[in-house]
Amino acid sequence: MSLKVRPTAARLSRQELAQAVARDIASGSYANLGIGQPTMVADYLTPEQNVTLHTENGMLGMGPKAAAEQVDADLINAGKVPVTELPGASYFHHADSFAMMRGGHLDVCVLGAFQVSVTGDLANWSTGEPDAIPAVGGAMDLAIGAKEVFVMMSLFARDGTPKLVQECTYPVTGLSCVTRLYTDYGIFHIVDDAGRRRPQLVEAHGLEPAEIQERLQIDLVGM
Amino acid sequence: MPQFAETAAEAVADVTDGATVLMGGFGNAGQPMELIDALLDSGANDLTVVNNNAGQGDAGLALLIKERRVKKIICSFPRQSDSWHFDAAFRAGEVELELVPQGNLAERLRAAGAGIGAFFTPTGYGTELAAGKETREIGGRNYVLEYPLGGDVALIKAMYADRAGNLAYRKTARNFGPVMAAAATHTVVQVEQLLPTGSLDPEAIVTPGLYVDIVTVIETRTPSAAESERHPAVRPHSQEEGVRV
């Protein structure tokens, strides 16, 4: 299955990346957006998409960030930022909130990453450096629990090292869990290719597909 | 039936050195700040603390860690921009950390309260946080064996209690409160308001009084009468009781 992918002129900005993720969230989904960059995706979801946002600290139907006069210390998101409540919202305790994830009730989650492997292993909770203080939060539960796991990250680290890799060198968060990878230079679907999970490039931005494959030093499906 | 303490100090007076203390709250929402301050004043030492985080800023759990009263913390997300007291204690090797994925933390607490001996969860399989743990393949999926996490004491915060100890929470401040109330031998609750028995709608009570041992009233935000009327757990026109009992 060969896909003709024509690259756009420039790589995607962070805003365009968030927009691309938002566009791909199916209408009517229950979704969890991780802290950091994934939070931006909410800005690009349209009312017509009718997406219900879950926050790990016990809420479905989370609304936008609270304006100054709306701030309520009892109403925050996973990043501890004051948020608002939409009609149809519900509150529940932590064990229920994580049962929703683990039990496969969320349609999609969007997470950031240090690395993603060709088979969809995710590394996003620890750099493994000796002096680093690790923090995992709900990342491992989301990674294995949501039906679809979308990751958004830059394709290359600041020093140019690829972050889509043959095998993660950072400590993993979950195995074979990433379904789609959204990066500045391209969008990948991790697909089943003859019984093996492998990335397929579905959009290229600012680089030719052949150049992306060359710089990543990995085999992409259909290339 | 629950007992009612006049002050936070009285409410935490039975916490002994070496106790395992479950502390509610996610960030500052639902964190029983005044009970934790009272625990600091009580001098209780060598504590094992279970909380989602490892203290924020210069208040509550952060101060307990700063004073080196916590020998071990079991949490999911210790590192934050304002977790400087934990960071310093950890780097100095003066506090032990057990890092637990957040869903495992919640479910281990739930299991302790529900009398479950252990459970298999897919969370963490194949990661460092499952290293050395028993695993099993069930129905083609890999799981990790996790054990319950109970406490000697739970310190939690709720919005309302009635005289029977029934609790109602507010918005995302509910978080770990209900599971911790069930997981501890001795559950201490600080509430904004105490109402007469019968004032809370039985359909809307989240934590039944059976889980609650001590209630103390600490007003931190003073809900107005109008707000109380609007809270779904409070029956219309229920008579408010004084804030001190």
CSV table of C-alpha atoms in Angstrom, one decimal:
chain,number,residue,atom,x,y,z
A,1,MET,CA,0.0,0.0,0.0
A,2,SER,CA,1.8,3.0,-1.3
A,3,LEU,CA,0.6,6.4,-0.4
A,4,LYS,CA,1.6,9.4,-2.4
A,5,VAL,CA,2.3,12.0,0.3
A,6,ARG,CA,3.0,15.5,-1.0
A,7,PRO,CA,4.7,17.7,1.5
A,8,THR,CA,3.6,21.2,2.3
A,9,ALA,CA,6.2,24.0,2.1
A,10,ALA,CA,6.8,24.5,5.8
A,11,ARG,CA,6.7,22.4,9.0
A,12,LEU,CA,3.7,22.8,11.2
A,13,SER,CA,3.7,25.4,14.0
A,14,ARG,CA,2.6,24.3,17.5
A,15,GLN,CA,-0.8,25.9,16.7
A,16,GLU,CA,-1.1,24.1,13.4
A,17,LEU,CA,-0.2,20.9,15.1
A,18,ALA,CA,-2.9,21.3,17.7
A,19,GLN,CA,-5.3,22.2,14.9
A,20,ALA,CA,-4.4,19.0,13.1
A,21,VAL,CA,-5.0,16.9,16.2
A,22,ALA,CA,-8.3,18.6,16.9
A,23,ARG,CA,-9.5,18.0,13.3
A,24,ASP,CA,-8.9,14.2,13.7
A,25,ILE,CA,-10.8,13.8,17.0
A,26,ALA,CA,-14.1,12.0,15.9
A,27,SER,CA,-17.3,13.9,16.6
A,28,GLY,CA,-19.0,12.8,19.7
A,29,SER,CA,-15.8,11.6,21.3
A,30,TYR,CA,-15.0,11.4,25.0
A,31,ALA,CA,-11.4,12.7,25.1
A,32,ASN,CA,-8.6,13.4,27.6
A,33,LEU,CA,-6.0,16.0,26.7
A,34,GLY,CA,-2.8,15.7,28.6
A,35,ILE,CA,-1.1,18.6,30.3
A,36,GLY,CA,1.3,20.8,28.4
A,37,GLN,CA,1.0,21.0,24.6
A,38,PRO,CA,-2.0,18.7,24.3
A,39,THR,CA,-4.1,21.2,26.3
A,40,MET,CA,-3.9,23.5,23.2
A,41,VAL,CA,-6.0,21.0,21.2
A,42,ALA,CA,-9.1,22.2,23.1
A,43,ASP,CA,-8.8,25.6,21.5
A,44,TYR,CA,-9.4,24.1,18.0
A,45,LEU,CA,-12.3,21.7,18.8
A,46,THR,CA,-15.5,23.0,17.2
A,47,PRO,CA,-18.9,23.0,18.8
A,48,GLU,CA,-20.1,20.8,15.9
A,49,GLN,CA,-17.6,18.1,17.0
A,50,ASN,CA,-19.4,17.9,20.3
A,51,VAL,CA,-16.4,16.4,22.1
A,52,THR,CA,-16.7,15.8,25.8
A,53,LEU,CA,-13.5,16.5,27.7
A,54,HIS,CA,-12.4,14.3,30.6
A,55,THR,CA,-10.0,15.5,33.3
A,56,GLU,CA,-8.3,12.9,35.5
A,57,ASN,CA,-9.1,14.7,38.7
A,58,GLY,CA,-12.7,13.7,38.4
A,59,MET,CA,-14.8,15.5,35.8
A,60,LEU,CA,-16.4,15.0,32.4
A,61,GLY,CA,-17.7,18.0,30.5
A,62,MET,CA,-14.8,20.3,31.3
A,63,GLY,CA,-15.1,23.8,29.7
A,64,PRO,CA,-12.5,26.4,28.8
A,65,LYS,CA,-10.0,27.9,31.2
A,66,ALA,CA,-11.7,30.1,33.8
A,67,ALA,CA,-11.6,33.9,33.3
A,68,ALA,CA,-10.5,35.9,36.3
A,69,GLU,CA,-14.0,36.4,37.6
A,70,GLN,CA,-14.9,32.7,37.1
A,71,VAL,CA,-12.0,31.2,39.1
A,72,ASP,CA,-13.1,28.6,41.6
A,73,ALA,CA,-10.5,26.8,43.7
A,74,ASP,CA,-12.6,23.7,43.7
A,75,LEU,CA,-12.7,23.5,39.9
A,76,ILE,CA,-9.4,22.8,38.3
A,77,ASN,CA,-7.9,20.6,35.5
A,78,ALA,CA,-5.1,18.0,35.6
A,79,GLY,CA,-2.6,20.8,35.3
A,80,LYS,CA,-4.2,22.5,38.4
A,81,VAL,CA,-5.4,25.3,36.2
A,82,PRO,CA,-8.8,26.8,37.1
A,83,VAL,CA,-11.4,25.7,34.4
A,84,THR,CA,-15.1,25.9,33.9
A,85,GLU,CA,-18.1,23.5,33.8
A,86,LEU,CA,-20.2,23.0,30.6
A,87,PRO,CA,-23.9,21.9,30.6
A,88,GLY,CA,-24.0,18.1,31.0
A,89,ALA,CA,-20.8,18.0,33.1
A,90,SER,CA,-20.4,15.4,35.9
A,91,TYR,CA,-18.1,14.9,38.8
A,92,PHE,CA,-16.8,11.6,40.2
A,93,HIS,CA,-14.0,10.4,42.5
A,94,HIS,CA,-10.5,9.4,41.5
A,95,ALA,CA,-11.1,5.6,41.4
A,96,ASP,CA,-14.0,6.1,39.0
A,97,SER,CA,-12.1,8.6,36.9
A,98,PHE,CA,-9.3,6.1,36.3
A,99,ALA,CA,-11.7,3.2,35.8
A,100,MET,CA,-13.0,5.3,32.9
A,101,MET,CA,-9.5,5.3,31.4
A,102,ARG,CA,-8.5,1.7,32.3
A,103,GLY,CA,-11.9,0.3,31.4
A,104,GLY,CA,-11.6,1.6,27.8
A,105,HIS,CA,-14.4,4.1,28.1
A,106,LEU,CA,-12.5,7.1,26.7
A,107,ASP,CA,-12.4,7.3,22.9
A,108,VAL,CA,-9.1,9.1,22.7
A,109,CYS,CA,-6.3,10.7,24.7
A,110,VAL,CA,-3.7,13.2,23.5
A,111,LEU,CA,-0.3,13.1,25.1
A,112,GLY,CA,3.1,14.6,24.7
A,113,ALA,CA,6.3,12.4,24.4
A,114,PHE,CA,10.0,12.3,24.7
A,115,GLN,CA,10.1,9.3,22.3
A,116,VAL,CA,7.7,7.0,20.4
A,117,SER,CA,8.9,3.7,19.0
A,118,VAL,CA,8.0,2.3,15.6
A,119,THR,CA,5.7,-0.2,17.3
A,120,GLY,CA,4.0,2.5,19.2
A,121,ASP,CA,5.8,2.3,22.6
A,122,LEU,CA,5.5,5.6,24.4
A,123,ALA,CA,8.1,7.2,26.6
A,124,ASN,CA,6.9,10.4,28.2
A,125,TRP,CA,7.3,10.2,32.0
A,126,SER,CA,11.0,10.2,32.8
A,127,THR,CA,14.2,11.1,31.1
A,128,GLY,CA,15.9,8.5,33.3
A,129,GLU,CA,18.6,11.0,34.3
A,130,PRO,CA,20.1,10.1,37.7
A,131,ASP,CA,19.3,13.5,39.3
A,132,ALA,CA,15.9,13.8,37.8
A,133,ILE,CA,12.8,13.6,40.0
A,134,PRO,CA,10.4,11.3,38.2
A,135,ALA,CA,6.7,12.0,38.0
A,136,VAL,CA,4.2,9.8,36.3
A,137,GLY,CA,0.7,11.1,37.2
A,138,GLY,CA,-2.0,9.6,35.0
A,139,ALA,CA,0.2,9.0,31.9
A,140,MET,CA,0.5,5.2,32.2
A,141,ASP,CA,-3.2,4.8,32.8
A,142,LEU,CA,-4.1,6.9,29.8
A,143,ALA,CA,-1.5,5.3,27.6
A,144,ILE,CA,-3.0,1.8,28.0
A,145,GLY,CA,-6.6,2.7,28.6
A,146,ALA,CA,-7.9,5.1,25.9
A,147,LYS,CA,-9.1,3.4,22.7
A,148,GLU,CA,-6.9,5.8,20.6
A,149,VAL,CA,-3.7,7.3,21.9
A,150,PHE,CA,-2.6,10.4,19.9
A,151,VAL,CA,0.9,11.8,20.6
A,152,MET,CA,2.0,15.3,19.7
A,153,MET,CA,5.7,16.2,19.8
A,154,SER,CA,8.5,17.6,17.7
A,155,LEU,CA,9.9,15.0,15.3
A,156,PHE,CA,13.5,15.8,16.3
A,157,ALA,CA,15.1,16.8,19.5
A,158,ARG,CA,16.9,20.2,19.7
A,159,ASP,CA,20.2,18.4,18.7
A,160,GLY,CA,18.5,16.9,15.7
A,161,THR,CA,18.1,13.4,17.1
A,162,PRO,CA,14.9,11.7,15.9
A,163,LYS,CA,12.2,11.1,18.5
A,164,LEU,CA,10.4,8.5,16.5
A,165,VAL,CA,12.8,5.6,17.1
A,166,GLN,CA,13.3,1.9,16.5
A,167,GLU,CA,13.3,1.3,20.2
A,168,CYS,CA,12.8,3.8,23.1
A,169,THR,CA,15.9,4.6,25.1
A,170,TYR,CA,14.0,6.6,27.7
A,171,PRO,CA,11.9,4.6,30.3
A,172,VAL,CA,8.6,3.6,28.7
A,173,THR,CA,5.1,4.7,29.8
A,174,GLY,CA,3.3,1.9,27.9
A,175,LEU,CA,3.9,-0.7,25.2
A,176,SER,CA,2.4,-0.7,21.7
A,177,CYS,CA,-0.1,1.9,22.7
A,178,VAL,CA,0.3,4.9,20.4
A,179,THR,CA,-2.1,4.9,17.4
A,180,ARG,CA,-1.2,8.2,15.8
A,181,LEU,CA,1.8,10.5,16.0
A,182,TYR,CA,1.5,14.2,15.2
A,183,THR,CA,4.8,16.0,14.6
A,184,ASP,CA,5.9,19.3,13.1
A,185,TYR,CA,7.4,17.5,10.0
A,186,GLY,CA,4.7,14.8,9.5
A,187,ILE,CA,1.8,12.8,10.8
A,188,PHE,CA,2.1,9.1,11.2
A,189,HIS,CA,-0.4,6.3,11.8
A,190,ILE,CA,1.0,3.3,13.6
A,191,VAL,CA,-0.6,0.5,11.6
A,192,ASP,CA,-0.6,-3.2,11.4
A,193,ASP,CA,1.7,-4.2,8.6
A,194,ALA,CA,1.6,-8.0,8.1
A,195,GLY,CA,1.2,-8.7,11.8
A,196,ARG,CA,3.8,-6.1,12.9
A,197,ARG,CA,3.0,-2.6,14.0
A,198,ARG,CA,4.8,0.1,12.0
A,199,PRO,CA,4.5,3.8,11.3
A,200,GLN,CA,2.9,5.0,8.1
A,201,LEU,CA,3.5,8.6,7.0
A,202,VAL,CA,0.2,10.1,6.1
A,203,GLU,CA,1.2,13.8,5.9
A,204,ALA,CA,4.5,15.5,5.4
A,205,HIS,CA,5.3,19.1,6.2
A,206,GLY,CA,8.4,20.9,5.1
A,207,LEU,CA,10.4,17.8,4.2
A,208,GLU,CA,10.0,15.2,1.4
A,209,PRO,CA,8.8,11.8,2.7
A,210,ALA,CA,12.1,10.2,1.5
A,211,GLU,CA,14.0,12.8,3.5
A,212,ILE,CA,11.9,12.1,6.6
A,213,GLN,CA,12.6,8.4,6.3
A,214,GLU,CA,16.3,9.1,5.7
A,215,ARG,CA,16.6,11.3,8.7
A,216,LEU,CA,14.7,8.9,11.0
A,217,GLN,CA,16.6,5.9,9.8
A,218,ILE,CA,13.5,3.7,10.1
A,219,ASP,CA,11.3,1.8,7.7
A,220,LEU,CA,8.0,3.5,7.0
A,221,VAL,CA,5.1,1.5,5.6
A,222,GLY,CA,4.7,1.7,1.9
A,223,MET,CA,8.1,3.5,1.2
B,1,MET,CA,-21.4,7.3,64.7
B,2,PRO,CA,-18.8,10.1,64.1
B,3,GLN,CA,-17.4,12.3,66.8
B,4,PHE,CA,-17.2,16.0,66.4
B,5,ALA,CA,-14.0,17.9,67.2
B,6,GLU,CA,-13.9,21.5,68.3
B,7,THR,CA,-10.6,22.2,66.6
B,8,ALA,CA,-8.3,20.8,64.0
B,9,ALA,CA,-5.8,20.1,66.7
B,10,GLU,CA,-8.3,17.9,68.6
B,11,ALA,CA,-9.2,16.2,65.3
B,12,VAL,CA,-5.7,15.0,64.6
B,13,ALA,CA,-4.6,14.4,68.2
B,14,ASP,CA,-4.7,10.6,67.8
B,15,VAL,CA,-2.2,10.5,64.9
B,16,THR,CA,0.8,8.7,66.3
B,17,ASP,CA,4.5,8.7,65.2
B,18,GLY,CA,5.1,6.2,62.4
B,19,ALA,CA,1.5,6.4,61.2
B,20,THR,CA,0.5,6.0,57.5
B,21,VAL,CA,-1.6,9.1,56.7
B,22,LEU,CA,-3.8,9.3,53.6
B,23,MET,CA,-4.1,12.9,52.6
B,24,GLY,CA,-6.9,14.0,50.2
B,25,GLY,CA,-6.5,16.6,47.6
B,26,PHE,CA,-5.3,17.0,44.0
B,27,GLY,CA,-3.2,20.1,44.1
B,28,ASN,CA,-4.9,22.4,46.5
B,29,ALA,CA,-8.4,21.3,45.6
B,30,GLY,CA,-9.7,19.2,48.4
B,31,GLN,CA,-6.5,19.4,50.3
B,32,PRO,CA,-7.3,19.4,54.1
B,33,MET,CA,-4.9,22.2,54.7
B,34,GLU,CA,-5.9,23.1,58.2
B,35,LEU,CA,-5.8,19.4,59.3
B,36,ILE,CA,-2.3,19.1,57.9
B,37,ASP,CA,-1.3,22.3,59.7
B,38,ALA,CA,-2.6,20.8,62.9
B,39,LEU,CA,-0.6,17.6,62.2
B,40,LEU,CA,2.5,19.8,61.8
B,41,ASP,CA,1.8,21.4,65.2
B,42,SER,CA,1.1,18.1,66.8
B,43,GLY,CA,4.7,17.0,66.3
B,44,ALA,CA,3.8,13.5,64.9
B,45,ASN,CA,6.9,12.2,63.2
B,46,ASP,CA,8.2,9.4,60.9
B,47,LEU,CA,5.0,9.6,58.9
B,48,THR,CA,4.3,7.7,55.7
B,49,VAL,CA,2.1,10.0,53.6
B,50,VAL,CA,-0.1,9.0,50.7
B,51,ASN,CA,-1.2,11.9,48.4
B,52,ASN,CA,-1.3,12.5,44.7
B,53,ASN,CA,1.5,15.1,44.9
B,54,ALA,CA,4.4,15.9,47.3
B,55,GLY,CA,3.3,19.3,48.5
B,56,GLN,CA,3.0,22.7,46.8
B,57,GLY,CA,4.6,25.9,47.7
B,58,ASP,CA,5.0,26.7,51.4
B,59,ALA,CA,1.9,25.2,52.9
B,60,GLY,CA,0.3,22.0,54.1
B,61,LEU,CA,2.1,18.8,53.1
B,62,ALA,CA,5.1,20.9,51.7
B,63,LEU,CA,5.8,22.2,55.3
B,64,LEU,CA,5.5,18.7,56.8
B,65,ILE,CA,8.2,17.6,54.3
B,66,LYS,CA,10.3,20.7,55.0
B,67,GLU,CA,10.3,19.9,58.7
B,68,ARG,CA,11.4,16.3,57.8
B,69,ARG,CA,8.4,14.7,59.5
B,70,VAL,CA,7.7,12.5,56.5
B,71,LYS,CA,9.9,9.5,56.1
B,72,LYS,CA,8.2,8.2,53.1
B,73,ILE,CA,5.8,9.6,50.5
B,74,ILE,CA,3.7,7.5,48.2
B,75,CYS,CA,2.4,9.6,45.3
B,76,SER,CA,2.0,9.8,41.5
B,77,PHE,CA,3.3,13.3,40.7
B,78,PRO,CA,5.9,14.7,43.1
B,79,ARG,CA,7.7,17.0,40.7
B,80,GLN,CA,6.0,20.3,40.1
B,81,SER,CA,7.2,23.9,39.6
B,82,ASP,CA,6.6,24.6,43.3
B,83,SER,CA,7.6,21.3,45.0
B,84,TRP,CA,10.8,22.8,46.2
B,85,HIS,CA,10.6,21.4,49.7
B,86,PHE,CA,10.1,17.8,48.4
B,87,ASP,CA,12.8,18.3,45.8
B,88,ALA,CA,15.3,19.4,48.4
B,89,ALA,CA,14.5,16.6,50.9
B,90,PHE,CA,14.6,14.0,48.1
B,91,ARG,CA,17.9,15.1,46.7
B,92,ALA,CA,19.3,15.1,50.2
B,93,GLY,CA,18.1,11.5,50.6
B,94,GLU,CA,15.9,12.5,53.5
B,95,VAL,CA,12.6,11.3,52.2
B,96,GLU,CA,11.8,8.0,50.5
B,97,LEU,CA,9.6,8.1,47.4
B,98,GLU,CA,7.3,5.3,46.2
B,99,LEU,CA,6.1,6.5,42.8
B,100,VAL,CA,2.8,5.0,41.7
B,101,PRO,CA,0.8,5.6,38.5
B,102,GLN,CA,-2.2,7.7,39.5
B,103,GLY,CA,-4.8,5.1,38.6
B,104,ASN,CA,-3.0,2.4,40.5
B,105,LEU,CA,-2.8,4.8,43.5
B,106,ALA,CA,-6.6,5.3,43.4
B,107,GLU,CA,-7.4,1.7,42.8
B,108,ARG,CA,-5.0,0.4,45.5
B,109,LEU,CA,-6.8,2.8,47.9
B,110,ARG,CA,-10.2,1.6,46.7
B,111,ALA,CA,-9.1,-2.0,47.1
B,112,ALA,CA,-8.0,-1.4,50.7
B,113,GLY,CA,-11.4,0.1,51.5
B,114,ALA,CA,-13.3,-2.6,49.7
B,115,GLY,CA,-11.5,-5.6,51.2
B,116,ILE,CA,-9.9,-6.7,48.0
B,117,GLY,CA,-6.7,-8.8,48.5
B,118,ALA,CA,-4.9,-7.7,45.3
B,119,PHE,CA,-5.8,-7.0,41.7
B,120,PHE,CA,-4.3,-7.3,38.2
B,121,THR,CA,-4.1,-4.1,36.3
B,122,PRO,CA,-2.7,-3.4,32.8
B,123,THR,CA,-1.3,0.0,33.9
B,124,GLY,CA,2.4,0.1,34.1
B,125,TYR,CA,3.0,-3.3,32.5
B,126,GLY,CA,6.5,-3.4,30.9
B,127,THR,CA,7.6,-0.2,32.7
B,128,GLU,CA,10.1,0.5,35.4
B,129,LEU,CA,7.3,1.0,37.8
B,130,ALA,CA,6.3,-2.6,37.5
B,131,ALA,CA,9.8,-3.9,37.9
B,132,GLY,CA,9.9,-7.1,40.0
B,133,LYS,CA,6.1,-7.3,40.3
B,134,GLU,CA,4.2,-10.4,39.5
B,135,THR,CA,2.5,-10.3,36.1
B,136,ARG,CA,0.0,-12.5,34.3
B,137,GLU,CA,-1.5,-12.8,30.9
B,138,ILE,CA,-5.3,-12.9,31.0
B,139,GLY,CA,-7.3,-13.1,27.8
B,140,GLY,CA,-4.3,-12.2,25.7
B,141,ARG,CA,-3.5,-9.0,27.7
B,142,ASN,CA,-0.7,-8.5,30.2
B,143,TYR,CA,-1.4,-7.4,33.7
B,144,VAL,CA,0.6,-6.4,36.8
B,145,LEU,CA,-0.4,-7.6,40.3
B,146,GLU,CA,-0.9,-4.6,42.7
B,147,TYR,CA,-1.7,-4.7,46.4
B,148,PRO,CA,-4.1,-2.6,48.4
B,149,LEU,CA,-2.9,0.6,50.1
B,150,GLY,CA,-4.6,1.3,53.4
B,151,GLY,CA,-3.9,3.9,56.0
B,152,ASP,CA,-4.0,4.3,59.8
B,153,VAL,CA,-5.6,7.7,59.3
B,154,ALA,CA,-7.2,9.6,56.4
B,155,LEU,CA,-7.3,13.4,56.5
B,156,ILE,CA,-9.8,14.6,53.9
B,157,LYS,CA,-11.9,17.7,53.1
B,158,ALA,CA,-15.5,17.8,52.2
B,159,MET,CA,-18.0,20.6,51.6
B,160,TYR,CA,-20.8,19.5,53.9
B,161,ALA,CA,-21.3,16.9,56.7
B,162,ASP,CA,-24.4,16.2,58.6
B,163,ARG,CA,-24.6,15.0,62.2
B,164,ALA,CA,-24.6,11.3,60.9
B,165,GLY,CA,-21.2,12.0,59.3
B,166,ASN,CA,-22.5,11.8,55.7
B,167,LEU,CA,-20.4,13.8,53.3
B,168,ALA,CA,-21.0,15.8,50.2
B,169,TYR,CA,-18.2,17.3,48.2
B,170,ARG,CA,-17.9,20.2,45.7
B,171,LYS,CA,-16.7,19.9,42.1
B,172,THR,CA,-13.2,18.5,41.5
B,173,ALA,CA,-12.4,18.9,45.2
B,174,ARG,CA,-14.0,15.4,45.6
B,175,ASN,CA,-11.0,13.7,44.0
B,176,PHE,CA,-9.4,11.2,46.5
B,177,GLY,CA,-11.8,11.9,49.4
B,178,PRO,CA,-14.3,9.1,49.0
B,179,VAL,CA,-11.7,6.3,48.4
B,180,MET,CA,-9.4,7.5,51.2
B,181,ALA,CA,-12.3,7.7,53.6
B,182,ALA,CA,-12.9,4.0,53.0
B,183,ALA,CA,-9.3,3.0,53.0
B,184,ALA,CA,-8.3,4.3,56.4
B,185,THR,CA,-8.9,2.8,59.9
B,186,HIS,CA,-9.6,6.2,61.2
B,187,THR,CA,-11.1,8.9,59.0
B,188,VAL,CA,-10.9,12.6,59.9
B,189,VAL,CA,-12.8,15.1,57.8
B,190,GLN,CA,-12.7,18.9,57.7
B,191,VAL,CA,-15.9,20.4,56.3
B,192,GLU,CA,-17.0,23.9,55.5
B,193,GLN,CA,-20.4,23.4,57.0
B,194,LEU,CA,-22.1,21.0,59.4
B,195,LEU,CA,-25.8,20.5,58.9
B,196,PRO,CA,-28.5,18.8,61.0
B,197,THR,CA,-29.2,15.2,60.2
B,198,GLY,CA,-31.7,15.0,57.4
B,199,SER,CA,-30.5,18.2,55.7
B,200,LEU,CA,-28.4,16.2,53.1
B,201,ASP,CA,-30.4,14.5,50.4
B,202,PRO,CA,-29.8,10.7,50.8
B,203,GLU,CA,-29.7,10.4,47.0
B,204,ALA,CA,-26.8,12.9,46.8
B,205,ILE,CA,-24.6,11.8,49.6
B,206,VAL,CA,-21.2,10.7,48.3
B,207,THR,CA,-19.5,9.3,51.4
B,208,PRO,CA,-21.9,7.7,53.9
B,209,GLY,CA,-21.2,8.4,57.6
B,210,LEU,CA,-20.1,4.8,58.2
B,211,TYR,CA,-16.7,5.7,56.8
B,212,VAL,CA,-16.3,8.8,58.9
B,213,ASP,CA,-14.8,8.9,62.5
B,214,ILE,CA,-14.2,12.6,63.3
B,215,VAL,CA,-15.7,15.7,61.8
B,216,THR,CA,-14.5,19.2,62.4
B,217,VAL,CA,-15.8,22.4,60.9
B,218,ILE,CA,-13.3,24.8,59.4
B,219,GLU,CA,-14.7,27.5,57.3
B,220,THR,CA,-12.3,28.4,54.5
B,221,ARG,CA,-14.7,29.9,52.0
B,222,THR,CA,-17.9,30.5,53.9
B,223,PRO,CA,-20.6,29.3,51.5
B,224,SER,CA,-23.5,31.7,51.5
B,225,ALA,CA,-27.0,30.5,52.4
B,226,ALA,CA,-27.9,30.9,48.7
B,227,GLU,CA,-25.0,28.7,47.7
B,228,SER,CA,-26.0,26.0,50.2
B,229,GLU,CA,-29.5,26.0,48.7
B,230,ARG,CA,-28.1,25.5,45.3
B,231,HIS,CA,-25.8,22.5,46.2
B,232,PRO,CA,-27.7,19.5,45.1
B,233,ALA,CA,-26.9,17.6,48.3
B,234,VAL,CA,-28.5,20.2,50.5
B,235,ARG,CA,-32.2,19.9,50.9
B,236,PRO,CA,-34.1,23.2,50.4
B,237,HIS,CA,-34.7,25.2,53.5
B,238,SER,CA,-32.7,22.9,55.7
B,239,GLN,CA,-31.8,24.8,58.8
B,240,GLU,CA,-28.1,25.7,59.1
B,241,GLU,CA,-26.3,24.7,62.3
B,242,GLY,CA,-23.7,26.9,63.9
B,243,VAL,CA,-20.2,26.5,62.6
B,244,ARG,CA,-18.9,25.4,66.0
B,245,VAL,CA,-20.3,22.2,67.6
